[in-house]
Short mmCIF file of C-alpha atoms in Angstrom, two decimals:
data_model
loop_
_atom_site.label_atom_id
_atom_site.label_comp_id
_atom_site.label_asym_id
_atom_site.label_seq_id
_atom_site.Cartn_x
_atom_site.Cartn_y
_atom_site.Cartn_z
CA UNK A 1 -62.14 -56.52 41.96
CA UNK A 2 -65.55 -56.22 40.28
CA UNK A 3 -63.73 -55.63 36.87
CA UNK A 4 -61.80 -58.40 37.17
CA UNK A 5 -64.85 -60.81 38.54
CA UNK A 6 -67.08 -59.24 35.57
CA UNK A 7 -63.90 -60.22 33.43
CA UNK A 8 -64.03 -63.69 34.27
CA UNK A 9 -67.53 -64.16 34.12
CA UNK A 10 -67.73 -62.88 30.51
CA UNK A 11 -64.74 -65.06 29.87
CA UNK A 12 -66.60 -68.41 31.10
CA UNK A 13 -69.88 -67.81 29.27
CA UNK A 14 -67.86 -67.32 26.38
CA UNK A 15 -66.30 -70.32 26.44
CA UNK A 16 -69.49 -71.97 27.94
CA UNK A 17 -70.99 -71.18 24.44
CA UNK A 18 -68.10 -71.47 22.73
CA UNK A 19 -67.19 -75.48 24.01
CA UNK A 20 -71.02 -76.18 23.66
CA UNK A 21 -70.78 -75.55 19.78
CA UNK A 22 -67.28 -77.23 19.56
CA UNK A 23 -69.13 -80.22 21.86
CA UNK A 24 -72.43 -80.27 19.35
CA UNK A 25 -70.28 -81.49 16.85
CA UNK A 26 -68.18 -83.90 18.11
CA UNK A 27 -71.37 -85.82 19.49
CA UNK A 28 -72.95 -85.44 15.98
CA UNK A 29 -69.58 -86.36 13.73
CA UNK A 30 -66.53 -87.53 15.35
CA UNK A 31 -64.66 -88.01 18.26
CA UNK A 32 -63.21 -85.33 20.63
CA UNK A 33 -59.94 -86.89 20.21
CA UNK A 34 -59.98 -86.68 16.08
CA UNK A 35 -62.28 -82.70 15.96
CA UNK A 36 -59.70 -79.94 16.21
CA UNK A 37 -61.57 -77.42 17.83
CA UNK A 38 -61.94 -74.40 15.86
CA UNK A 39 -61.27 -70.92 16.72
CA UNK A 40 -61.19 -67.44 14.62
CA UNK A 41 -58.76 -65.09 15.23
CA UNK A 42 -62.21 -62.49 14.87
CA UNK A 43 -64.35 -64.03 16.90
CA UNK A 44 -65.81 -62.90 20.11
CA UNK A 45 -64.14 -65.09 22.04
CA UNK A 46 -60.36 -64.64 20.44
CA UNK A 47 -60.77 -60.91 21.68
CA UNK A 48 -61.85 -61.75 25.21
CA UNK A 49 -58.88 -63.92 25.25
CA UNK A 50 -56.68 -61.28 23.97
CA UNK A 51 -57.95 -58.98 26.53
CA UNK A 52 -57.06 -60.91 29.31
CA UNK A 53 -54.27 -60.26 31.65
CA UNK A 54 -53.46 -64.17 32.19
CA UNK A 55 -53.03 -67.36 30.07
CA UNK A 56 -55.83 -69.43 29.45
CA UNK A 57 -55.31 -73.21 28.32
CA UNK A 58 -58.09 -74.92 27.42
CA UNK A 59 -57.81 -79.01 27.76
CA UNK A 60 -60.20 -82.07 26.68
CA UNK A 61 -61.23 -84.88 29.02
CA UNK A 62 -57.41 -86.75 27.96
CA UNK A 63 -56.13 -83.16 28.76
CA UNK A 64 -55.44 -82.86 25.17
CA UNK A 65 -53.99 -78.61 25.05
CA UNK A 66 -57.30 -77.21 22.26
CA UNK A 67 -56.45 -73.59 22.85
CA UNK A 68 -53.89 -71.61 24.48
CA UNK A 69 -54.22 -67.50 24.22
CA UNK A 70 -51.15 -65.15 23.30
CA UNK A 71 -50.52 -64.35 27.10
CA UNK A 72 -50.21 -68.20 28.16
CA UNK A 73 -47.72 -68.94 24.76
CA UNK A 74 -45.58 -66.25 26.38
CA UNK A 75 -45.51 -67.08 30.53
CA UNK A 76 -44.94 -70.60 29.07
CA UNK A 77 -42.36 -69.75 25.96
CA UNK A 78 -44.08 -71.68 23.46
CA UNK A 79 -45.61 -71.25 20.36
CA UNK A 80 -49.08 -72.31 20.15
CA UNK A 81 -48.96 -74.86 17.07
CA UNK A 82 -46.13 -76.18 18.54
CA UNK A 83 -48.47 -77.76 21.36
CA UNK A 84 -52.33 -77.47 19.84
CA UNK A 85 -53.22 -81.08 20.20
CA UNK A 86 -50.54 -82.46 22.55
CA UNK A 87 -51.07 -83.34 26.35
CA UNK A 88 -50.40 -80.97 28.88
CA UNK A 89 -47.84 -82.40 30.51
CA UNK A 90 -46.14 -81.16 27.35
CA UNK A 91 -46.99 -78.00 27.52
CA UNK A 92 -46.53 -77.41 31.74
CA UNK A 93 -43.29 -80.00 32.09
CA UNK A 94 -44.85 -80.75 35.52
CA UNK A 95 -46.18 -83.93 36.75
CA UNK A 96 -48.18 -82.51 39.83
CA UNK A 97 -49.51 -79.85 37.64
CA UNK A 98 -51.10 -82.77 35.25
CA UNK A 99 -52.37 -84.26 38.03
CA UNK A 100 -53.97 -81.67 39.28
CA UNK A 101 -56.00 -81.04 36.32
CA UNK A 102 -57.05 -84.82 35.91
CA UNK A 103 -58.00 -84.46 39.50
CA UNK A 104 -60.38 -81.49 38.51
CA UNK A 105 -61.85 -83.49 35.20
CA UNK A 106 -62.88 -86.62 37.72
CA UNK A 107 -64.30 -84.43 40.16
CA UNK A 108 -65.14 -80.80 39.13
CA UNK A 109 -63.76 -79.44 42.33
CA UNK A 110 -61.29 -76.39 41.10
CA UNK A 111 -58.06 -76.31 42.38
CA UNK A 112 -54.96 -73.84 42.37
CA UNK A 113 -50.82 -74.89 42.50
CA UNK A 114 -47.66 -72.68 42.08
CA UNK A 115 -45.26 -74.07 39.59
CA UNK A 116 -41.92 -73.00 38.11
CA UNK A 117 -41.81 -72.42 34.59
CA UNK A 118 -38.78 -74.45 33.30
CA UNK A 119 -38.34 -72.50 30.16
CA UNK A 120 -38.72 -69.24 31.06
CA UNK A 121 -37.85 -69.54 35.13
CA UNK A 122 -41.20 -67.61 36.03
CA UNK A 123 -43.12 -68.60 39.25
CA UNK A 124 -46.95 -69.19 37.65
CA UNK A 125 -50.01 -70.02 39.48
CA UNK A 126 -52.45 -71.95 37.99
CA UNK A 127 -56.15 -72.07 38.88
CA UNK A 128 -58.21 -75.28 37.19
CA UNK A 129 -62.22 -75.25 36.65
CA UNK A 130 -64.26 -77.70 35.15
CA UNK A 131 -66.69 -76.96 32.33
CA UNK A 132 -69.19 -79.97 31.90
CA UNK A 133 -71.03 -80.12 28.87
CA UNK A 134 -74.23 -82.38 28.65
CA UNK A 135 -74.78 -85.62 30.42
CA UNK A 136 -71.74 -87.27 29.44
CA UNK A 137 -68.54 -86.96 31.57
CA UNK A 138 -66.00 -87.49 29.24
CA UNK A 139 -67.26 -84.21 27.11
CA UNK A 140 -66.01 -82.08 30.15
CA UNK A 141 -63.19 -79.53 29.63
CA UNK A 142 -60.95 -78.16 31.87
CA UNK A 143 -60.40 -74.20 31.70
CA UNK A 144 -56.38 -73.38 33.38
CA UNK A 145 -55.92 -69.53 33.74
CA UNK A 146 -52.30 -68.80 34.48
CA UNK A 147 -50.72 -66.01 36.11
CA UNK A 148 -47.19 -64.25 36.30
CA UNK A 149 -46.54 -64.08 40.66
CA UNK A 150 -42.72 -64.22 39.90
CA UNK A 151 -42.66 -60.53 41.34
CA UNK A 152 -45.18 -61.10 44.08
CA UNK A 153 -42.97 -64.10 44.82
CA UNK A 154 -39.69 -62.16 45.16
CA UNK A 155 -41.43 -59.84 47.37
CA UNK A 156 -42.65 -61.91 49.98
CA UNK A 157 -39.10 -63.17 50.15
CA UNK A 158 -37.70 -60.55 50.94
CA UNK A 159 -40.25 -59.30 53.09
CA UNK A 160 -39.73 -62.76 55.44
CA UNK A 161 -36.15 -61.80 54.88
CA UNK A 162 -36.34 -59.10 56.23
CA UNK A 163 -38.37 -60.13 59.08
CA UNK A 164 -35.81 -63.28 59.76
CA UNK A 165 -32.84 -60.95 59.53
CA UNK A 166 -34.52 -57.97 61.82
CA UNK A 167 -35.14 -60.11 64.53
CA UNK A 168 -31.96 -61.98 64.53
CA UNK A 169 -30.15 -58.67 64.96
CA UNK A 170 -32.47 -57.31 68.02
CA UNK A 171 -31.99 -60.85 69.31
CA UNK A 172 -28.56 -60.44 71.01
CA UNK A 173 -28.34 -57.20 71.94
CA UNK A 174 -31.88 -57.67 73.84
CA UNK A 175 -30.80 -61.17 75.66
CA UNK A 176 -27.33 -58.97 76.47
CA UNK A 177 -29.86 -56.27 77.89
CA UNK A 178 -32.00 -58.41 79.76
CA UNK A 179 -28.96 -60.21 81.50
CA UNK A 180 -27.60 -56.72 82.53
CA UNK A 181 -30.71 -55.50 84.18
CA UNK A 182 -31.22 -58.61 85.99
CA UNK A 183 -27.60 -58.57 87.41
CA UNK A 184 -27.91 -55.18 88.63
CA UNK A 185 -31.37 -56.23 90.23
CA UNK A 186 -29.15 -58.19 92.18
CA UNK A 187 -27.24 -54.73 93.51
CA UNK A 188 -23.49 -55.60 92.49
CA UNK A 189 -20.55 -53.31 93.74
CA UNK A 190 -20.68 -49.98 92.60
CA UNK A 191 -17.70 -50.34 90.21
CA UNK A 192 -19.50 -53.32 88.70
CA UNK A 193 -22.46 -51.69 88.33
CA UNK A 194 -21.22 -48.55 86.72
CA UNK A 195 -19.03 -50.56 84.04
CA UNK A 196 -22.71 -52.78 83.46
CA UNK A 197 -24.23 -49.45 82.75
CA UNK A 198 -21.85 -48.34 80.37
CA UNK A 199 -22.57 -51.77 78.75
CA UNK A 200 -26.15 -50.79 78.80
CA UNK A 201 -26.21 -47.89 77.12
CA UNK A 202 -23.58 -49.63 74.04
CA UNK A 203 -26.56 -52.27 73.48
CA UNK A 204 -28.81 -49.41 73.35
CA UNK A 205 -26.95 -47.88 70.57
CA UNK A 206 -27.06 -50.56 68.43
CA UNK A 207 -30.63 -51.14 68.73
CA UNK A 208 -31.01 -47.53 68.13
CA UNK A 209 -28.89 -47.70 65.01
CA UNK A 210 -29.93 -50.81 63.78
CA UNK A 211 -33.39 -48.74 63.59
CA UNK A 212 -32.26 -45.43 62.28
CA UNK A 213 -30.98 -47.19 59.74
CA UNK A 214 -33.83 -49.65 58.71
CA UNK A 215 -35.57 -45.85 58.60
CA UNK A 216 -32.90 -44.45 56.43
CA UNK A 217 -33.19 -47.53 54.26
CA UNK A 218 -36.97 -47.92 53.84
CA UNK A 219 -36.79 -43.51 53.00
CA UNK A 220 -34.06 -44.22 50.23
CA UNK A 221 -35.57 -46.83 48.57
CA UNK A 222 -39.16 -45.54 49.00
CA UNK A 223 -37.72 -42.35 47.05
CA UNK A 224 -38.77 -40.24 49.39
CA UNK A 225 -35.57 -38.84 50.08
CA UNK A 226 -34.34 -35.60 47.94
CA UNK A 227 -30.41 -35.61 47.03
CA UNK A 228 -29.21 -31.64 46.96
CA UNK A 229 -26.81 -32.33 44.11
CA UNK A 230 -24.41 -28.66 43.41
CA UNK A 231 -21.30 -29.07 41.98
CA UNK A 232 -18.52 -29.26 44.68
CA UNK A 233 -14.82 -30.62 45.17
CA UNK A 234 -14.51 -34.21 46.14
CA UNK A 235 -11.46 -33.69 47.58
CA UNK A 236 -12.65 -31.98 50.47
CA UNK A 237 -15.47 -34.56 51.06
CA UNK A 238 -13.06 -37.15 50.75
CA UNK A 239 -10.53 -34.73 53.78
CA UNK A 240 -13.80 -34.27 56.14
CA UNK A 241 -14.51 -38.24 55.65
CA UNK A 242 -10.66 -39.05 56.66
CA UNK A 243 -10.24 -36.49 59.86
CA UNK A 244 -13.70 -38.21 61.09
CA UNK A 245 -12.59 -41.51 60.68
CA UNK A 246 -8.54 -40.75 61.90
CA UNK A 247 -9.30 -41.50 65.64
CA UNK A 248 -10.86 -45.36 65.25
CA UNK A 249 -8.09 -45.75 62.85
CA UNK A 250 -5.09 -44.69 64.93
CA UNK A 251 -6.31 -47.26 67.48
CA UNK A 252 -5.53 -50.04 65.97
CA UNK A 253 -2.21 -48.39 64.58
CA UNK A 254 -3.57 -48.17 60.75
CA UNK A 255 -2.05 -45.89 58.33
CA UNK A 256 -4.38 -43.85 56.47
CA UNK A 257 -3.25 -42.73 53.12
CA UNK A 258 -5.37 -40.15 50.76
CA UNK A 259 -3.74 -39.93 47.42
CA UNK A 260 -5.58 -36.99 46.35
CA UNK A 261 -3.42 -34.79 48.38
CA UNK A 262 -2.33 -31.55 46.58
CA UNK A 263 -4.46 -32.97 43.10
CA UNK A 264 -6.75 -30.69 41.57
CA UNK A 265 -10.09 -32.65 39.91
CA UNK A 266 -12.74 -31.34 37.99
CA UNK A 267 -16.02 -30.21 40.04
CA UNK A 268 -18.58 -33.29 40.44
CA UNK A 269 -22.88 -33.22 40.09
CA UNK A 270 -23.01 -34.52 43.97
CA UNK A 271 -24.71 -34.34 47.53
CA UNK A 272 -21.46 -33.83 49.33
CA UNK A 273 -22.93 -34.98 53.06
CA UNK A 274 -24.42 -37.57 51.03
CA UNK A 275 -21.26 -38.87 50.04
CA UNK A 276 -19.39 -37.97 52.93
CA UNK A 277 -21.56 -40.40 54.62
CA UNK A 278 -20.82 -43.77 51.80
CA UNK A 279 -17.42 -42.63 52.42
CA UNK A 280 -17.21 -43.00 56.26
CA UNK A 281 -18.96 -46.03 55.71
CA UNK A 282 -16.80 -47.53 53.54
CA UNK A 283 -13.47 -46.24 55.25
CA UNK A 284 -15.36 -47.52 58.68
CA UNK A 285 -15.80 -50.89 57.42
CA UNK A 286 -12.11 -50.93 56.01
CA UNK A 287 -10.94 -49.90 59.63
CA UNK A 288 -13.18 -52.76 61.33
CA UNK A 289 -12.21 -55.40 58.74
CA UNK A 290 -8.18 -54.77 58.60
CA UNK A 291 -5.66 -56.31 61.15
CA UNK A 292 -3.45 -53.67 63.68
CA UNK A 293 -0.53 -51.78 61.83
CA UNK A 294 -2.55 -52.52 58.24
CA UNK A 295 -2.93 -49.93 55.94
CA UNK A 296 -5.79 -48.23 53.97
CA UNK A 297 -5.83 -45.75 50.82
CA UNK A 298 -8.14 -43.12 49.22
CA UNK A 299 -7.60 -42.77 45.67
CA UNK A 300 -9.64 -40.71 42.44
CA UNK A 301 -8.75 -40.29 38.79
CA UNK A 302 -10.98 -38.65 36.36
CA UNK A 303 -12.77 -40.77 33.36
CA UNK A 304 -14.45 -41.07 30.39
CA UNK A 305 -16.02 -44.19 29.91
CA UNK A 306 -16.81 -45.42 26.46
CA UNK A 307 -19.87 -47.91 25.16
CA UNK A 308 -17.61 -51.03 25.85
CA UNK A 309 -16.92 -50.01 29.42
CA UNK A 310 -13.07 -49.27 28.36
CA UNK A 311 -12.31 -46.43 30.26
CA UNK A 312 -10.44 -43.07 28.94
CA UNK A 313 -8.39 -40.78 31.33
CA UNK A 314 -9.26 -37.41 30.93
CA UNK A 315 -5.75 -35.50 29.93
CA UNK A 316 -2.21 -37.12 30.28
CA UNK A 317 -0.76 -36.17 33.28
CA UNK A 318 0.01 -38.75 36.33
CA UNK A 319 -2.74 -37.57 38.44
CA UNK A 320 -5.22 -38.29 35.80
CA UNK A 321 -3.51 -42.08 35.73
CA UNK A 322 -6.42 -44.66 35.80
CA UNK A 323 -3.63 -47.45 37.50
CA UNK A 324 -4.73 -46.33 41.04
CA UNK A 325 -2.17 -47.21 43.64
CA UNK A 326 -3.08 -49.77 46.11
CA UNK A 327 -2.07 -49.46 50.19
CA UNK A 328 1.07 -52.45 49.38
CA UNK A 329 2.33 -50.26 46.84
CA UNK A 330 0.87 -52.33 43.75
CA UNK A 331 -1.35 -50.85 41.03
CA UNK A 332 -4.68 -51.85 39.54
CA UNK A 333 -6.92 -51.13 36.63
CA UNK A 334 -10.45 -51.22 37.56
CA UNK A 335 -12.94 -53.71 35.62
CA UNK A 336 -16.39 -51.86 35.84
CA UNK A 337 -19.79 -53.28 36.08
CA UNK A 338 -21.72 -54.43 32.96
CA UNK A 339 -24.24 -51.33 33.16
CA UNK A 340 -22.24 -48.84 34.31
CA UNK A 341 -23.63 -45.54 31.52
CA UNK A 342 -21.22 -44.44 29.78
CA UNK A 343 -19.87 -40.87 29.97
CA UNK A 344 -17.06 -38.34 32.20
CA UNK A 345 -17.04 -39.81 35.67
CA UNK A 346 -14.62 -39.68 38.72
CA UNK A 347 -13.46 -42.50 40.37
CA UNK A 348 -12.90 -42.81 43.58
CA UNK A 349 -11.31 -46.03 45.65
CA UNK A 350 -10.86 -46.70 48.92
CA UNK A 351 -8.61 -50.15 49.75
CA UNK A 352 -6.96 -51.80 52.51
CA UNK A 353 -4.90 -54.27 53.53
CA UNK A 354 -7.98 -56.76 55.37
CA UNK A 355 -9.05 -60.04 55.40
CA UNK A 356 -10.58 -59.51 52.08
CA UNK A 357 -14.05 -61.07 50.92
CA UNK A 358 -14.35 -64.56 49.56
CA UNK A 359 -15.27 -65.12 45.60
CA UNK A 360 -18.70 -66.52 46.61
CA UNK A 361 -19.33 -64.01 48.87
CA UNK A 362 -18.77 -61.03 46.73
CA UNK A 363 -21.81 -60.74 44.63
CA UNK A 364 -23.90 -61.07 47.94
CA UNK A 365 -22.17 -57.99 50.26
CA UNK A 366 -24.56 -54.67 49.09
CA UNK A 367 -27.75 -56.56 50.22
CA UNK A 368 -29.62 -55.44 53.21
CA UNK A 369 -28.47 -57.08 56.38
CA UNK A 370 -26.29 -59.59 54.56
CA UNK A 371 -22.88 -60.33 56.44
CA UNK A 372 -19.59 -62.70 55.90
CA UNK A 373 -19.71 -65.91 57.84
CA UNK A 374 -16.14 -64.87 59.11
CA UNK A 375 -17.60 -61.09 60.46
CA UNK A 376 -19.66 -62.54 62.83
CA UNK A 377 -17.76 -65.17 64.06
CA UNK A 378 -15.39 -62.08 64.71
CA UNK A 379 -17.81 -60.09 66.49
CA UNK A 380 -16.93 -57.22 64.73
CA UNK A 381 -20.66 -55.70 64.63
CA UNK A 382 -22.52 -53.67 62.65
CA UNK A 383 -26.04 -54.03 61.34
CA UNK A 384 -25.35 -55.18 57.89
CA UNK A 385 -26.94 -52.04 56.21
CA UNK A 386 -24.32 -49.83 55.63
CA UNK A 387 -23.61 -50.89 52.32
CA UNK A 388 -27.15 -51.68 51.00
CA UNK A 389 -27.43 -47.70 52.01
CA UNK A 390 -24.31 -46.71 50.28
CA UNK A 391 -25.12 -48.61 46.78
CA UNK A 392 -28.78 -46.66 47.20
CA UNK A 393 -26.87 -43.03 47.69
CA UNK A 394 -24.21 -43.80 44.79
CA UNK A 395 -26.86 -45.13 42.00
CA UNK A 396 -29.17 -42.40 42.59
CA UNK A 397 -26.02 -39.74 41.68
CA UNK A 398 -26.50 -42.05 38.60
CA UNK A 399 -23.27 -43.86 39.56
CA UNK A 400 -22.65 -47.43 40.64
CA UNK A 401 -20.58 -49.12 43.68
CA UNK A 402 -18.97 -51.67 43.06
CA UNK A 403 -16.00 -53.93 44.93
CA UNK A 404 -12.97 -56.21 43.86
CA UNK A 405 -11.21 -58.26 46.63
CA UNK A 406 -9.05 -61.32 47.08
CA UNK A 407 -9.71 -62.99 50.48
CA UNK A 408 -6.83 -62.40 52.74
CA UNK A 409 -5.16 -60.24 50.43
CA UNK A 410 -7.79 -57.08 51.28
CA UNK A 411 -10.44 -55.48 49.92
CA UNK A 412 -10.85 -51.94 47.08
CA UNK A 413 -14.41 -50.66 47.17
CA UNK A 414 -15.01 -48.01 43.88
CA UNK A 415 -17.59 -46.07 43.19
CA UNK A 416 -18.41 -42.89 40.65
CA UNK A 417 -19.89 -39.37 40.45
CA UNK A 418 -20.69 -37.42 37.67
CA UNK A 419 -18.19 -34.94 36.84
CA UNK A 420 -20.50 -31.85 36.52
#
């Protein structure tokens, strides 16, 4: 902080000294509105300028733009002759912003405003100071430092986000609490009482794994957990996954399918509980989200993906087909995301027969806590973290997760490993 005020305060006596000169003159020979103010590219106050980590946009008393440093030609995207000499308004495309500076010229009170940068989209804060020069107002200046807090901005987003989204998930399953103490305050029949209990202890669970897994997330993305990647067999992750998840699926009658049954793949660079654990979560959410008697599938194929994401199967046999097989007996050929590296990868898919996610919903389902209208109308629970956790597991294998769906027509997950 003392840098930074020192900063400043060598910055302001510079231009003090520097507006004086440029203010001399225009009381001794023309007009402020007809004296371009001069400035060297080695002068004192150019390197100041060029050491600061903000814009600076110096304005007249008809907030006429006189100088604008490197730093506030790029938060703005302009190019500084494009603007030397025009209002501000020009420069800012902001009507408040203007304002704001006239405001500071009558007055010499400084003021500070958030605007969005329309050419570039950043979120900029600007901070206006008056600099009077003699006894006459109308030499004044006004000195605009503006700063980048698009980042900042985005953080304390999703920091109330997260706040908003944590509390509305405690919120029901405490109010279901509290009304299940209070009736058995009220000493019901045993029978009633022992089946409230039992209702007791599933709201406790889902407090207790909505916060193991706000723990696992903030510990992934924090970095401070270590992947134990060996080179194993998927296909006996991808077994252990199924035989876990077998019992909620045979509940609601679904067929599980693996298609990697008697295949032989190529080792993988993995953490196999790692991805034993995106796999039950992505087979558990195909269970919750897919109507009695559906069906779901596990599929893999070995790749090689080139520069223009066109992928390559490795050999030319049927089990190295990249048309996996979907649960309704159709195939499909994977589209893969934009930055997806390029290199030998396996594949793996899991799809069902569900509800399926809608268009506009798609792009939104691997962040933290977010959930399809639909899914909680259904009541079909879950904290809305499972797949924020997954994406974090798969990308830092150096893979990517991905989905395709079609809304009532189901739902195919993918996601990729390193072959080792």
């Amino acid at each position: 902080m003392l840098q930074i005020a020192l900063g400043l305060l060598a910055v302001s006596l510079g231009l003090s000294i520097w507006l004086w000169f440029q203010l001399y003159h225009l009381r001794n020979l023309q007009p402020a509105s007809s004296h371009p103010l001069e400035t060297s590219t080695s002068s004192p106050f150019m390197a100041v300028t060029m050491a600061l980590d903000a814009g600076l946009i110096v304005v007249d008393a008809q907030r006429n733009i006189n100088f604008l440093n490197l730093q506030a030609q790029e938060l703005l995207g302009v190019q500084g002759e494009t603007v030397q000499g025009h209002g501000l308004i020009l420069l800012l495309r902001d009507h408040q912003a203007d304002a704001l500076v006239q405001d500071v010229l009558s007055d010499g009170e400084p003021r500070e405003m958030t605007i969005q940068a329309g050419l570039s989209g950043r979120t900029l804060r600007l901070r206006a100071t008056f600099i009077p020069h003699g006894p006459v107002p109308s030499f004044g200046a006004a000195l605009i430092f503006v700063r980048d807090i698009t980042q900042m901005s985005m953080l304390e987003r999703a920091r109330r986000d997260l706040v908003a989204n944590v509390s509305h998930e405690l919120r029901t399953p405490l109010a279901s609490l509290k009304l299940l103490v209070e009736t058995l305050q009220s000493e019901p029949p045993p029978e009633v009482a022992q089946r409230m209990l039992g209702q007791v202890a599933q709201e406790i669970d889902t407090v207790t794994q909505l916060a193991d897994e706000l723990h696992e997330l903030s510990q992934i993305e924090s970095g401070r957990v270590a992947l134990q990647l060996s080179r194993g067999e998927l296909t006996q992750v991808i077994a252990k996954a199924l035989t876990r998840i077998q019992t909620l699926a045979a509940r609601k009658g679904l067929e599980v399918v693996a298609h990697t049954e008697g295949q032989t793949f190529l080792p993988v660079l993995m953490d196999a509980d790692r991805i034993g654990q995106v796999l039950i979560n992505l087979l558990y959410n195909a269970v919750k989200f897919t109507s009695n008697a559906g069906k779901i599938g596990v599929g893999a194929c070995e790749i090689t993906l080139n520069e223009a994401h066109e992928p390559v199967p490795l050999g030319f046999t049927a089990a190295h087909s990249l048309l996996l097989e979907l649960v309704e007996g159709k195939v499909v050929k994977p589209s893969f995301p934009f930055d997806h590296p390029s290199g030998q990868w396996m594949l793996v898919s899991v799809q069902d027969t569900g509800i399926g996610i809608p268009d506009q919903e798609l792009p939104r389902i691997f962040e933290r806590f977010y959930k399809v209208d639909r899914s909680r109308t259904r009541n079909t629970g879950g904290t809305g973290l499972g797949l924020a956790i997954a994406k974090h597991l798969v990308e830092g294998h150096g893979g990517r997760l991905w989905a395709d769906s079609k809304e009532g027509a189901g739902s195919t997950f993918y996601f990729t490993l390193p072959i080792a």
